[in-house]
XYZ file of C-alpha atoms in Angstrom:
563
model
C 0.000 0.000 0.000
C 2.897 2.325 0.555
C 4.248 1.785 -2.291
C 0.751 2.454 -4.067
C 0.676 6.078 -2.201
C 3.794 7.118 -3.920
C 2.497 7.509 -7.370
C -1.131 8.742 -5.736
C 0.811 11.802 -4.180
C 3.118 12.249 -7.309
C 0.043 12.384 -9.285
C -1.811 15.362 -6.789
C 1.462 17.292 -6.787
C 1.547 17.341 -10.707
C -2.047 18.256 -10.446
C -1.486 21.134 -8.341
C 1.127 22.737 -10.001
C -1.068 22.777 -13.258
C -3.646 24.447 -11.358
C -1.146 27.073 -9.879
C 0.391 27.540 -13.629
C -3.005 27.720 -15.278
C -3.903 30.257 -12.420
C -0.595 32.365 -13.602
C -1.258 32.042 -16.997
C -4.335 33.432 -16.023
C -3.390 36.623 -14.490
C -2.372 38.862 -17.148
C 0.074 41.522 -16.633
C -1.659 45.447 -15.987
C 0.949 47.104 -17.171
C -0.735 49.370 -19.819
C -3.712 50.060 -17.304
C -1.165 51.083 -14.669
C 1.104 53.271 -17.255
C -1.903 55.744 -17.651
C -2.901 55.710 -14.214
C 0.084 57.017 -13.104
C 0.138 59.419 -16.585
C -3.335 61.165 -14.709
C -1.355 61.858 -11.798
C -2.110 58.998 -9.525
C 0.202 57.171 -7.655
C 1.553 53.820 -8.781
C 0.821 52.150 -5.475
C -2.452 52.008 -5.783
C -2.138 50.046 -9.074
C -1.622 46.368 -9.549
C 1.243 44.986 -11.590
C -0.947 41.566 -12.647
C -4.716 41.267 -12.388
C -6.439 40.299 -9.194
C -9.966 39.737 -7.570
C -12.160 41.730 -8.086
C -14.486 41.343 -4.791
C -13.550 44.703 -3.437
C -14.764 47.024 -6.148
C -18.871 48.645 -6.089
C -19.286 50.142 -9.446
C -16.851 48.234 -11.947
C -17.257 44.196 -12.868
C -16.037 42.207 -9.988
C -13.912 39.722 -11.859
C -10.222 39.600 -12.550
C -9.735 43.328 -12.683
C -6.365 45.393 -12.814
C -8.258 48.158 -10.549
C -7.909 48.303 -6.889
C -10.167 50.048 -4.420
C -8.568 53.186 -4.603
C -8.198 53.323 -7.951
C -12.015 52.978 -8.410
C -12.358 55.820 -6.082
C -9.726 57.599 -7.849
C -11.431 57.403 -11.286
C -15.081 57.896 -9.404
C -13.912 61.583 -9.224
C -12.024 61.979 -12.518
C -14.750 60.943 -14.414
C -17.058 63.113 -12.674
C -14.406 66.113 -12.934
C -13.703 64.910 -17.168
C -17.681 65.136 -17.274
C -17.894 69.227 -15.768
C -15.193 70.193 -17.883
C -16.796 69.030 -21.622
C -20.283 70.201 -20.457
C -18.574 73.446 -19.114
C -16.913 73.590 -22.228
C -19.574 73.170 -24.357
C -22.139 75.778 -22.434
C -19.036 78.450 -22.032
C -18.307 78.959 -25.953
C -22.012 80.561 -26.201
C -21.698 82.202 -22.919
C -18.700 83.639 -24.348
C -20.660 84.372 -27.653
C -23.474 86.068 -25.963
C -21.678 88.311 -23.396
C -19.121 89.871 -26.142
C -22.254 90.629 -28.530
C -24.262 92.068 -25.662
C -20.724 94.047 -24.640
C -20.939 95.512 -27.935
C -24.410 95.994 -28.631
C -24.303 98.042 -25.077
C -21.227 100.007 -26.385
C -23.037 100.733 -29.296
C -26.216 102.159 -27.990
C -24.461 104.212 -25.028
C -22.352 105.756 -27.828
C -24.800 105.909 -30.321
C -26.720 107.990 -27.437
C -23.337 110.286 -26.828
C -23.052 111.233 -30.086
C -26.454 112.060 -30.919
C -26.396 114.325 -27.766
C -22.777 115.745 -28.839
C -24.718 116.458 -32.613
C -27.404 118.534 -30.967
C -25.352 120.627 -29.181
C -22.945 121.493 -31.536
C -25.733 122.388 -34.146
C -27.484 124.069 -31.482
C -24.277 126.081 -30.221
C -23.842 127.375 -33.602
C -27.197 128.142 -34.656
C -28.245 130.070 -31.222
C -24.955 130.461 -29.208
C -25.835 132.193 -26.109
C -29.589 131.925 -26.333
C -29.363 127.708 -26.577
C -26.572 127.670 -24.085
C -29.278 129.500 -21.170
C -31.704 126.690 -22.513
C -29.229 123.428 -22.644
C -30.187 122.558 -19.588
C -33.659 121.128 -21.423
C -31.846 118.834 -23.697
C -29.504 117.535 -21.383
C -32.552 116.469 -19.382
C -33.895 114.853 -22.725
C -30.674 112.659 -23.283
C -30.363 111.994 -19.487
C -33.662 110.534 -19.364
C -33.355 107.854 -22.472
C -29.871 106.778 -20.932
C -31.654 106.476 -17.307
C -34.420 104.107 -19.282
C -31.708 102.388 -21.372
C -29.846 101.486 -17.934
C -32.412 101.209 -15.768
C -35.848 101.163 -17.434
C -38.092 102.487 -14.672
C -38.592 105.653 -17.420
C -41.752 105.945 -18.885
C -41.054 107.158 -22.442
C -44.111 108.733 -23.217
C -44.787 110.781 -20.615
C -40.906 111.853 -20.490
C -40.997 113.051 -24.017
C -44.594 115.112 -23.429
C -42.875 116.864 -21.167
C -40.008 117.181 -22.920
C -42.673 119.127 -25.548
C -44.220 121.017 -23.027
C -41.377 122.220 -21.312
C -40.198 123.347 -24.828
C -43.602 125.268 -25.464
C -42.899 127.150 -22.428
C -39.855 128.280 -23.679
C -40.671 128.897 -27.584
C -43.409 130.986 -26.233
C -42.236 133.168 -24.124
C -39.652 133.773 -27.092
C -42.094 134.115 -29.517
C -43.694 136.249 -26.954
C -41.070 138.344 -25.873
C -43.308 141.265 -25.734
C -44.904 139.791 -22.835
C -44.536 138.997 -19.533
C -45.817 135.193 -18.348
C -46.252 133.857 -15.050
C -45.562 130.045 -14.274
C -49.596 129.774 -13.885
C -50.171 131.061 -17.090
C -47.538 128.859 -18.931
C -49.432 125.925 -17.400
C -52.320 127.286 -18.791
C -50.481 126.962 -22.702
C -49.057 123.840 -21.772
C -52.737 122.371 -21.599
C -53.418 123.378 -25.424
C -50.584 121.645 -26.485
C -52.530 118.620 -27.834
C -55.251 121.252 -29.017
C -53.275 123.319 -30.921
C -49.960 121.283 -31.844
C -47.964 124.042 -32.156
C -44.558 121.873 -33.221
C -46.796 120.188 -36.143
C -46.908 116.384 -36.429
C -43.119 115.908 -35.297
C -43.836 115.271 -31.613
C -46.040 112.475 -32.428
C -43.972 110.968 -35.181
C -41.032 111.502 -33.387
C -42.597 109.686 -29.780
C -43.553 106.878 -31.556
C -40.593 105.854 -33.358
C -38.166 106.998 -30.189
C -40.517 105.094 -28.270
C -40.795 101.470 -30.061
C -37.092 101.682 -30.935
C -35.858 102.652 -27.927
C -38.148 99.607 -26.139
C -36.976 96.967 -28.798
C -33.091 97.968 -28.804
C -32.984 97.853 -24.744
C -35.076 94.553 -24.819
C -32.603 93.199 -27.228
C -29.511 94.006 -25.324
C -31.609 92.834 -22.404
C -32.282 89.384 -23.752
C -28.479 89.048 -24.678
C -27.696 89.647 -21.339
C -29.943 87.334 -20.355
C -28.945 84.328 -22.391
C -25.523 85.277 -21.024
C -26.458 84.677 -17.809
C -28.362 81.725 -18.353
C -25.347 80.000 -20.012
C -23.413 81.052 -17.275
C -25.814 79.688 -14.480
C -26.458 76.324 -16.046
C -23.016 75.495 -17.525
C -22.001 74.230 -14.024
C -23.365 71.034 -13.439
C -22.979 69.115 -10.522
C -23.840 65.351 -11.585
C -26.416 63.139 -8.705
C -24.862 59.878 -7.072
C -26.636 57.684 -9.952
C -24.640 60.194 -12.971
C -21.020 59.851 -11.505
C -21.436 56.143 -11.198
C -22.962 55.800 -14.642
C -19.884 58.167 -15.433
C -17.254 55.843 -13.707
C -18.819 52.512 -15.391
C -18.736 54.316 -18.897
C -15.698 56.125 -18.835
C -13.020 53.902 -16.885
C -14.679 50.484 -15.697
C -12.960 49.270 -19.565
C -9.891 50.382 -17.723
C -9.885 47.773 -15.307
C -10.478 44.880 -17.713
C -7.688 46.207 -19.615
C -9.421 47.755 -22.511
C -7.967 51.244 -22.122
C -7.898 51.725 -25.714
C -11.298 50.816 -25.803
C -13.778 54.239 -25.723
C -17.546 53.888 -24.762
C -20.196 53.263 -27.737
C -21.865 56.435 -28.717
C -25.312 55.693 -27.773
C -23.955 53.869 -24.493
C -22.487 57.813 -24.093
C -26.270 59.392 -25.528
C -28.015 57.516 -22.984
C -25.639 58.436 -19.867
C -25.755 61.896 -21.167
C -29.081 62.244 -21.245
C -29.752 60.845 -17.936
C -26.975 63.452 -16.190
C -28.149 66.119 -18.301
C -32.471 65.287 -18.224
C -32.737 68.738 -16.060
C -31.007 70.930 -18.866
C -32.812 68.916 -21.501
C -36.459 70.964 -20.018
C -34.268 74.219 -20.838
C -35.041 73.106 -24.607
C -38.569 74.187 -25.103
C -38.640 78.030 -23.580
C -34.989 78.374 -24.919
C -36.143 77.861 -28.751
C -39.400 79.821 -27.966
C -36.956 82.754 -26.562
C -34.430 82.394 -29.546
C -37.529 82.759 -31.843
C -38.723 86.215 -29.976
C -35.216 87.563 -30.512
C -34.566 87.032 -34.247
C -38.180 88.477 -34.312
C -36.966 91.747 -32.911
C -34.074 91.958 -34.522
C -36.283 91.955 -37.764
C -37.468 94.856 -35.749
C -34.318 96.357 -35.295
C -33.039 96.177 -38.804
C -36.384 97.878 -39.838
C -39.272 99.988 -38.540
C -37.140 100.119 -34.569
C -33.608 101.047 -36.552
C -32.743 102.998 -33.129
C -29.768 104.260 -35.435
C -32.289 105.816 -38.110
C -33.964 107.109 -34.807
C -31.266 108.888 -32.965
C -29.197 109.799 -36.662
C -31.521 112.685 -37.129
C -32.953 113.778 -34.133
C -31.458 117.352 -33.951
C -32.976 118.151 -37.294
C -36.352 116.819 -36.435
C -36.509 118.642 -33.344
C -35.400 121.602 -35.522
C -38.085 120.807 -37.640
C -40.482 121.068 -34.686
C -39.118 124.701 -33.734
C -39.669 126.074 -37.159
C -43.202 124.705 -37.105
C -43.898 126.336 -34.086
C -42.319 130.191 -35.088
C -44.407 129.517 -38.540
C -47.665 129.337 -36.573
C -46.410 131.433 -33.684
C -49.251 134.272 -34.421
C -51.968 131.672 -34.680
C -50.950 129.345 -31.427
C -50.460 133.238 -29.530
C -53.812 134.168 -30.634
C -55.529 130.878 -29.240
C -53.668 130.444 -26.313
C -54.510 134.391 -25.362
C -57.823 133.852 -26.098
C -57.980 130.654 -23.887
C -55.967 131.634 -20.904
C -56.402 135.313 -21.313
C -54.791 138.288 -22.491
C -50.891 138.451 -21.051
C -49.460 141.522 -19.380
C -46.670 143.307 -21.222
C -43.057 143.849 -20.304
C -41.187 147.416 -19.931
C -40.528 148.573 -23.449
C -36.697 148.656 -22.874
C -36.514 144.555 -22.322
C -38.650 144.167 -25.850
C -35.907 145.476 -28.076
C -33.217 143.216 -26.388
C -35.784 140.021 -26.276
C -36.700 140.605 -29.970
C -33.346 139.803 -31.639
C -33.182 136.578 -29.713
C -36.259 135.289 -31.031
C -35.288 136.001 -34.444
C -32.283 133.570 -34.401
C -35.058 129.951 -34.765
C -35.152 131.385 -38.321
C -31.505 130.077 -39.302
C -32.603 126.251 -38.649
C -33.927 125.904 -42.163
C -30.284 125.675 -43.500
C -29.259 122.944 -41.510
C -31.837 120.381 -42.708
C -30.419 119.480 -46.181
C -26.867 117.859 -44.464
C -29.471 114.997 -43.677
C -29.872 111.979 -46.293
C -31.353 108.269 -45.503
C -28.667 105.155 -45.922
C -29.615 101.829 -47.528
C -28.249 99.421 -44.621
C -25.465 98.632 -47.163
C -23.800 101.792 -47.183
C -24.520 102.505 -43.910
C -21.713 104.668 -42.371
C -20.226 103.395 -38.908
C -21.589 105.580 -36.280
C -20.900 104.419 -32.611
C -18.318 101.923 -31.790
C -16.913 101.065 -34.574
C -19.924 99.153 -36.240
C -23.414 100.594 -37.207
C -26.782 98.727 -35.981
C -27.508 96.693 -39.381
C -23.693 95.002 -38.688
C -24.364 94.121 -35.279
C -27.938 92.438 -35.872
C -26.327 90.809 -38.700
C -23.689 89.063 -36.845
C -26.468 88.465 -33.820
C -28.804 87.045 -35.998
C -26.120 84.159 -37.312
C -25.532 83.477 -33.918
C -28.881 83.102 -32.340
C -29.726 80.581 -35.347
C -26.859 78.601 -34.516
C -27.825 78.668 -30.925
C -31.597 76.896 -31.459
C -31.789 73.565 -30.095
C -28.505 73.852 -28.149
C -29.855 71.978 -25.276
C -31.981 68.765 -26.828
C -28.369 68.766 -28.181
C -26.153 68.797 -25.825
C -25.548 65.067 -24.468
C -24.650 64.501 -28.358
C -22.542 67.649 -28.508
C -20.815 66.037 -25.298
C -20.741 62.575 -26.520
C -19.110 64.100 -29.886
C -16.396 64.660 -28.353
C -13.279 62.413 -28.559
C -12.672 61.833 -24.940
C -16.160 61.062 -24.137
C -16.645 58.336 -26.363
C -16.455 56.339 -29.639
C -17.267 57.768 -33.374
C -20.915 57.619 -34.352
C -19.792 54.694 -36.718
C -17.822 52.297 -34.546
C -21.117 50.605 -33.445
C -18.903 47.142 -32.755
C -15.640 47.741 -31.146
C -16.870 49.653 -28.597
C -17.253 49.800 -24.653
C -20.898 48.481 -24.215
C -20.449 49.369 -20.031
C -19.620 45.150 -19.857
C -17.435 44.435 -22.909
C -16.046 45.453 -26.339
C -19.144 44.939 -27.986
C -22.291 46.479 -29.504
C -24.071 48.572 -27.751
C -28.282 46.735 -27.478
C -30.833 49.733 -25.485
C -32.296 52.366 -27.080
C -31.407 55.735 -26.895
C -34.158 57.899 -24.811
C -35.514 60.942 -24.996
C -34.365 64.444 -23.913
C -35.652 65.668 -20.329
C -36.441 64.611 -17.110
C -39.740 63.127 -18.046
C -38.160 60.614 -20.589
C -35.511 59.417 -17.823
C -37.869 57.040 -15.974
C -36.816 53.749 -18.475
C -33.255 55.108 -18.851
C -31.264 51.842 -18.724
C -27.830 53.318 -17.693
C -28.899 55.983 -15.439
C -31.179 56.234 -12.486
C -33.138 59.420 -12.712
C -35.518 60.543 -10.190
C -38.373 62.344 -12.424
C -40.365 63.723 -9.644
C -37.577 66.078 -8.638
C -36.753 68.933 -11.006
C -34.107 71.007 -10.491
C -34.801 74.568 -8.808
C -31.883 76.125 -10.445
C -33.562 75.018 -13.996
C -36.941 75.936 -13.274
C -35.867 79.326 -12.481
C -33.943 79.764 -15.592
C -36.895 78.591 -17.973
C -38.879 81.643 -16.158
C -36.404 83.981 -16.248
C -36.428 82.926 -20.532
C -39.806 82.784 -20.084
C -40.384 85.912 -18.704
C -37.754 87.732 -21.309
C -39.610 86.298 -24.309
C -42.989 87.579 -22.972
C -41.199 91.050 -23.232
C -39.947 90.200 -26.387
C -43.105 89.670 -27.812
C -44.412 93.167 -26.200
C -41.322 95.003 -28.227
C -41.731 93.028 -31.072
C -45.589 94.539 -31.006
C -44.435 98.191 -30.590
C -45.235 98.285 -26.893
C -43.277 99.146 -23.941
C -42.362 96.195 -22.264
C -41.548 97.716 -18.532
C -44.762 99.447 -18.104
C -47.741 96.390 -18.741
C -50.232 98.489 -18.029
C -49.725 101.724 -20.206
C -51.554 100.214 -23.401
C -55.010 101.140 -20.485
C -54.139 104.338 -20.906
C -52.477 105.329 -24.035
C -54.671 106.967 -26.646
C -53.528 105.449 -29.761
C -50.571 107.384 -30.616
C -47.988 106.017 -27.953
C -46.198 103.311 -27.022
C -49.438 101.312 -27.392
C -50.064 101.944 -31.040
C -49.380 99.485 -33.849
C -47.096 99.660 -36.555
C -46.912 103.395 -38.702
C -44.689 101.467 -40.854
C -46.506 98.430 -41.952
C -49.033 96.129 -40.720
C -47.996 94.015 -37.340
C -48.099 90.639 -38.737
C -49.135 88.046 -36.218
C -45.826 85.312 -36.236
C -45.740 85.471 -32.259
C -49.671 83.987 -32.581
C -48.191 80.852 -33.843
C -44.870 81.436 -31.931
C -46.283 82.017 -28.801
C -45.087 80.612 -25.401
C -46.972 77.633 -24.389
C -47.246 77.558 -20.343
C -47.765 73.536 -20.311
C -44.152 73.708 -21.295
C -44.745 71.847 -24.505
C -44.909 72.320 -28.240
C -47.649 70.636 -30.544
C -45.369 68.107 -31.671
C -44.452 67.611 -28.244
C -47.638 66.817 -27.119
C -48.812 64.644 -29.567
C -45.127 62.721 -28.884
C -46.066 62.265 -25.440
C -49.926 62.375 -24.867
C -51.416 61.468 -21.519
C -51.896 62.022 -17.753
C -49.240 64.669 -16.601
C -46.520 63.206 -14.323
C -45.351 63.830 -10.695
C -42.355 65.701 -12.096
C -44.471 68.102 -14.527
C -47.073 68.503 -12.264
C -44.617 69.697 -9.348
C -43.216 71.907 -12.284
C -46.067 73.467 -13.082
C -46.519 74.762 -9.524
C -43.374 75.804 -9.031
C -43.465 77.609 -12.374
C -46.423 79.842 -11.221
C -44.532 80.419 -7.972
C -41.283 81.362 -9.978
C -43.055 83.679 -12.300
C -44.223 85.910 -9.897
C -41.025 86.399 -8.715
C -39.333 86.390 -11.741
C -41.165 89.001 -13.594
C -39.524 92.284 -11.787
C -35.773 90.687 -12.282
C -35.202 92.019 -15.722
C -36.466 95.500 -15.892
């Protein structure tokens, strides 16, 4: 028997050793996966030389694996951190887009404003000298007043420019009426037949309603630049759940530890992640298109019937124009206005010979008005900052149309890119989140409602994000203004069109006809387009219901932020 046991234990060594070679054989060598961990700026003691088990890990396959615990840790935050920087990168190119055009937009307008003033009052200087200089003080106000409502917008347009008319009655007619003397009570008295008698002509009214409607649309415009900007800005840092950086981890580095590190993730693998991290931005989609829409629509404006640069060109002549009406029917507003608020008491003879001459000097105007001509936008000279108003809606209007849809198409924007994940086309040897293989699920829709069969990431739908909601308002809120300016009416004051007679800020177009595009354009609250709603008809969810109550909430409070 003993000698029997001889060849029994010769026969369990051999067996053994097999086992232990077959077991080396097995354990491949991690070299590669341990060369670029180290090349990310991790230290080499956390990575295997050979593979090992794979017990220890939580997110990545469990088998033979070259990653140890730390390095799963270790590449839990660098995927999350390689994640923020494409998205960032993505959302801070039109940041950067809409902040320089609404920089130079603002320079325009501010200068365009400066050297409309600076026009006036040389012309003015000239024509009256010492006369305009004891008067300046009523222009100045006039400029002041559509900078203060460019910067600020708590100016009411209208009513500033009546007054600026009815201050300037008081002063033509006392001119006019140098003969006699006028106490503040009586010139309140003329200023009340102003509308009766319109003793500057038509140019008031003419001249308020294009100040007016291109005054409201430019601001508006450089308003919803700004707020696009800021909307970028806000939503450009994301700051992925528990369920994105692990979906992030699996799809971006798990192929690490089976040694596939030249292995990137299938593109629709990537889509589906992407859409999952990014389902609150995807809800951005729908008021960011309808917003986009209002502001090519105004800049129709702009380049049209609201030119604020065909506005402010010309408005020392026109208000010229306005003078000489007035000393033409001087004798026939004096007559009216005497017979109305009663015959005025005369001055001393000796002030009528030195008031006389001064009166005289509204007569020179006439020569002034022939230096004016109109420019086709194509020979437009540059005006204010370099650039006219025709070249800066231009270049704003190519922008804007490549902006639509930037949203819905972000998590392919992100998944474009060549650190994210495979070409479009290499459907096969890919990183499937298991293998090198093809990739099976289909890709889901965009926004938190489509997230709830999202196979690679777990979304909780009933939760949107605050920080979202109160962006869609804030676009939501802009392109109700948009539409306002768009119509001719001032968007800062909602309840002016009540009281405006017709002539205003509440008037339609003098130009042409106000067609209706914002009808079919127009905002809808539910958050959803036609095609939307036919793609996804049925009972609302927990997660639009909740939005639809925090919308209303958001609104209120959103409203006052952009004036």
């Amino acid at each position: 028997m003993a000698r029997l046991g001889l060849p029994a234990l010769l026969c369990t060594l051999a067996a053994l050793s097999t086992a232990l070679l077959a077991a080396e054989l097995k354990s491949k060598s991690c070299s590669e996966v341990r060369r670029l961990y180290v090349s990310k700026g991790f230290s080499k003691d956390d990575a295997p030389t050979h593979e090992i088990n794979g017990d220890h890990l939580k997110i990545c396959s469990q088998g033979y694996t070259c990653c140890s615990q730390e390095m799963e840790e270790k590449y839990s935050l660098k995927s999350k951190d390689d994640f923020k920087t494409v998205v960032s990168e993505q959302c801070n190119h039109l940041q950067a887009v809409f902040a320089s055009r609404y920089k130079k937009f603002d320079e325009f307008f501010k200068e365009l404003l400066e050297n409309a003033e600076k026009s006036l009052n040389d012309m003015f200087v000239k024509t009256y000298g010492r006369l305009y200089m004891q008067n300046s003080e009523l222009f100045k106000d006039l400029f002041e007043e559509l900078k203060r409502y460019y910067v600020v917008g708590n100016v009411n347009l209208e009513e500033m420019l009546n007054d600026f008319w009815a201050r300037l009655l008081e002063r033509m007619f006392r001119l006019v009426n140098s003969q006699y003397h006028f106490t503040d009570e009586y010139l309140e008295c003329v200023s009340k037949y102003t509308e009766q008698l319109k003793p500057f002509g038509d140019v008031p009214r003419k001249l308020k309603l294009q100040v007016t409607r291109a005054f409201v649309a430019a601001r508006t415009f450089a308003q919803g630049l700004a707020v696009a900007r800021d909307v970028m800005s806000k939503v450009s840092v994301v700051n992925p759940t528990t369920e994105c950086t692990q979906a992030l981890l699996k799809m971006i580095y798990c192929s690490h530890c089976q040694g596939l590190v030249t292995v990137k993730p299938c593109y629709n693998y990537c889509s589906n992640i992407m859409r999952g991290c990014l389902a609150n931005q995807g809800d951005l989609d729908f008021e960011w298109n309808n917003f986009i829409d209002a502001m090519l629509m105004v800049a129709e404006r702009l380049e049209g019937p609201f030119n604020i640069e065909s506005v402010m060109d010309p408005i020392d002549v026109k208000i010229s124009d306005a003078i000489m009406n007035m000393q033409e029917n001087s004798v026939q507003v004096s007559q009216k206005v005497f017979q109305g608020c009663g015959p005025p008491k005369p001055v001393p003879a000796g002030r009528i010979s030195r008031s006389a001459p001064e009166s005289a000097a509204f007569s020179t105007f006439s020569s002034f008005s022939a230096r004016f001509r109109p420019y086709h936008p194509e020979e437009r000279p540059t005006t204010a900052a370099g650039t006219s108003l025709d070249r800066l809606v231009t270049d704003v209007k190519e922008k804007l149309k490549q902006a639509k849809k930037f949203w819905s198409s972000l998590p392919s924007n992100v998944c474009n890119d060549e650190r994210m994940a495979a070409g479009n086309g290499n459907e096969e040897d890919c990183w499937n989140g298991k293998g090198k293989s093809r990739y099976l699920f289909a890709v889901t829709g965009n926004g938190l409602a489509n997230q709830g069969n999202n196979p690679e990431v777990q979304v909780d739908t009933t939760k949107p994000d605050v920080l979202i909601l109160r962006q869609i308002m804030a676009l939501r809120v802009m392109t109700s203004k948009m539409k306002n300016a768009y119509n001719g009416n001032d968007v800062d004051f909602f309840d002016i069109s009540d009281e405006n007679s017709g002539e205003g800020s509440g008037s339609g177009c003098e130009y042409q006809q106000c067609p209706s595009e914002f009808d079919d354009n127009a905002t809808d609250h539910s958050g959803k387009s036609a095609n939307d709603k036919a793609n996804s008809a049925g009972a609302l969810t927990g997660a639009q219901l909740y939005l639809l109550t925090v919308s209303c909430i958001l609104f209120l409070l959103m409203q006052r932020e952009w004036r």
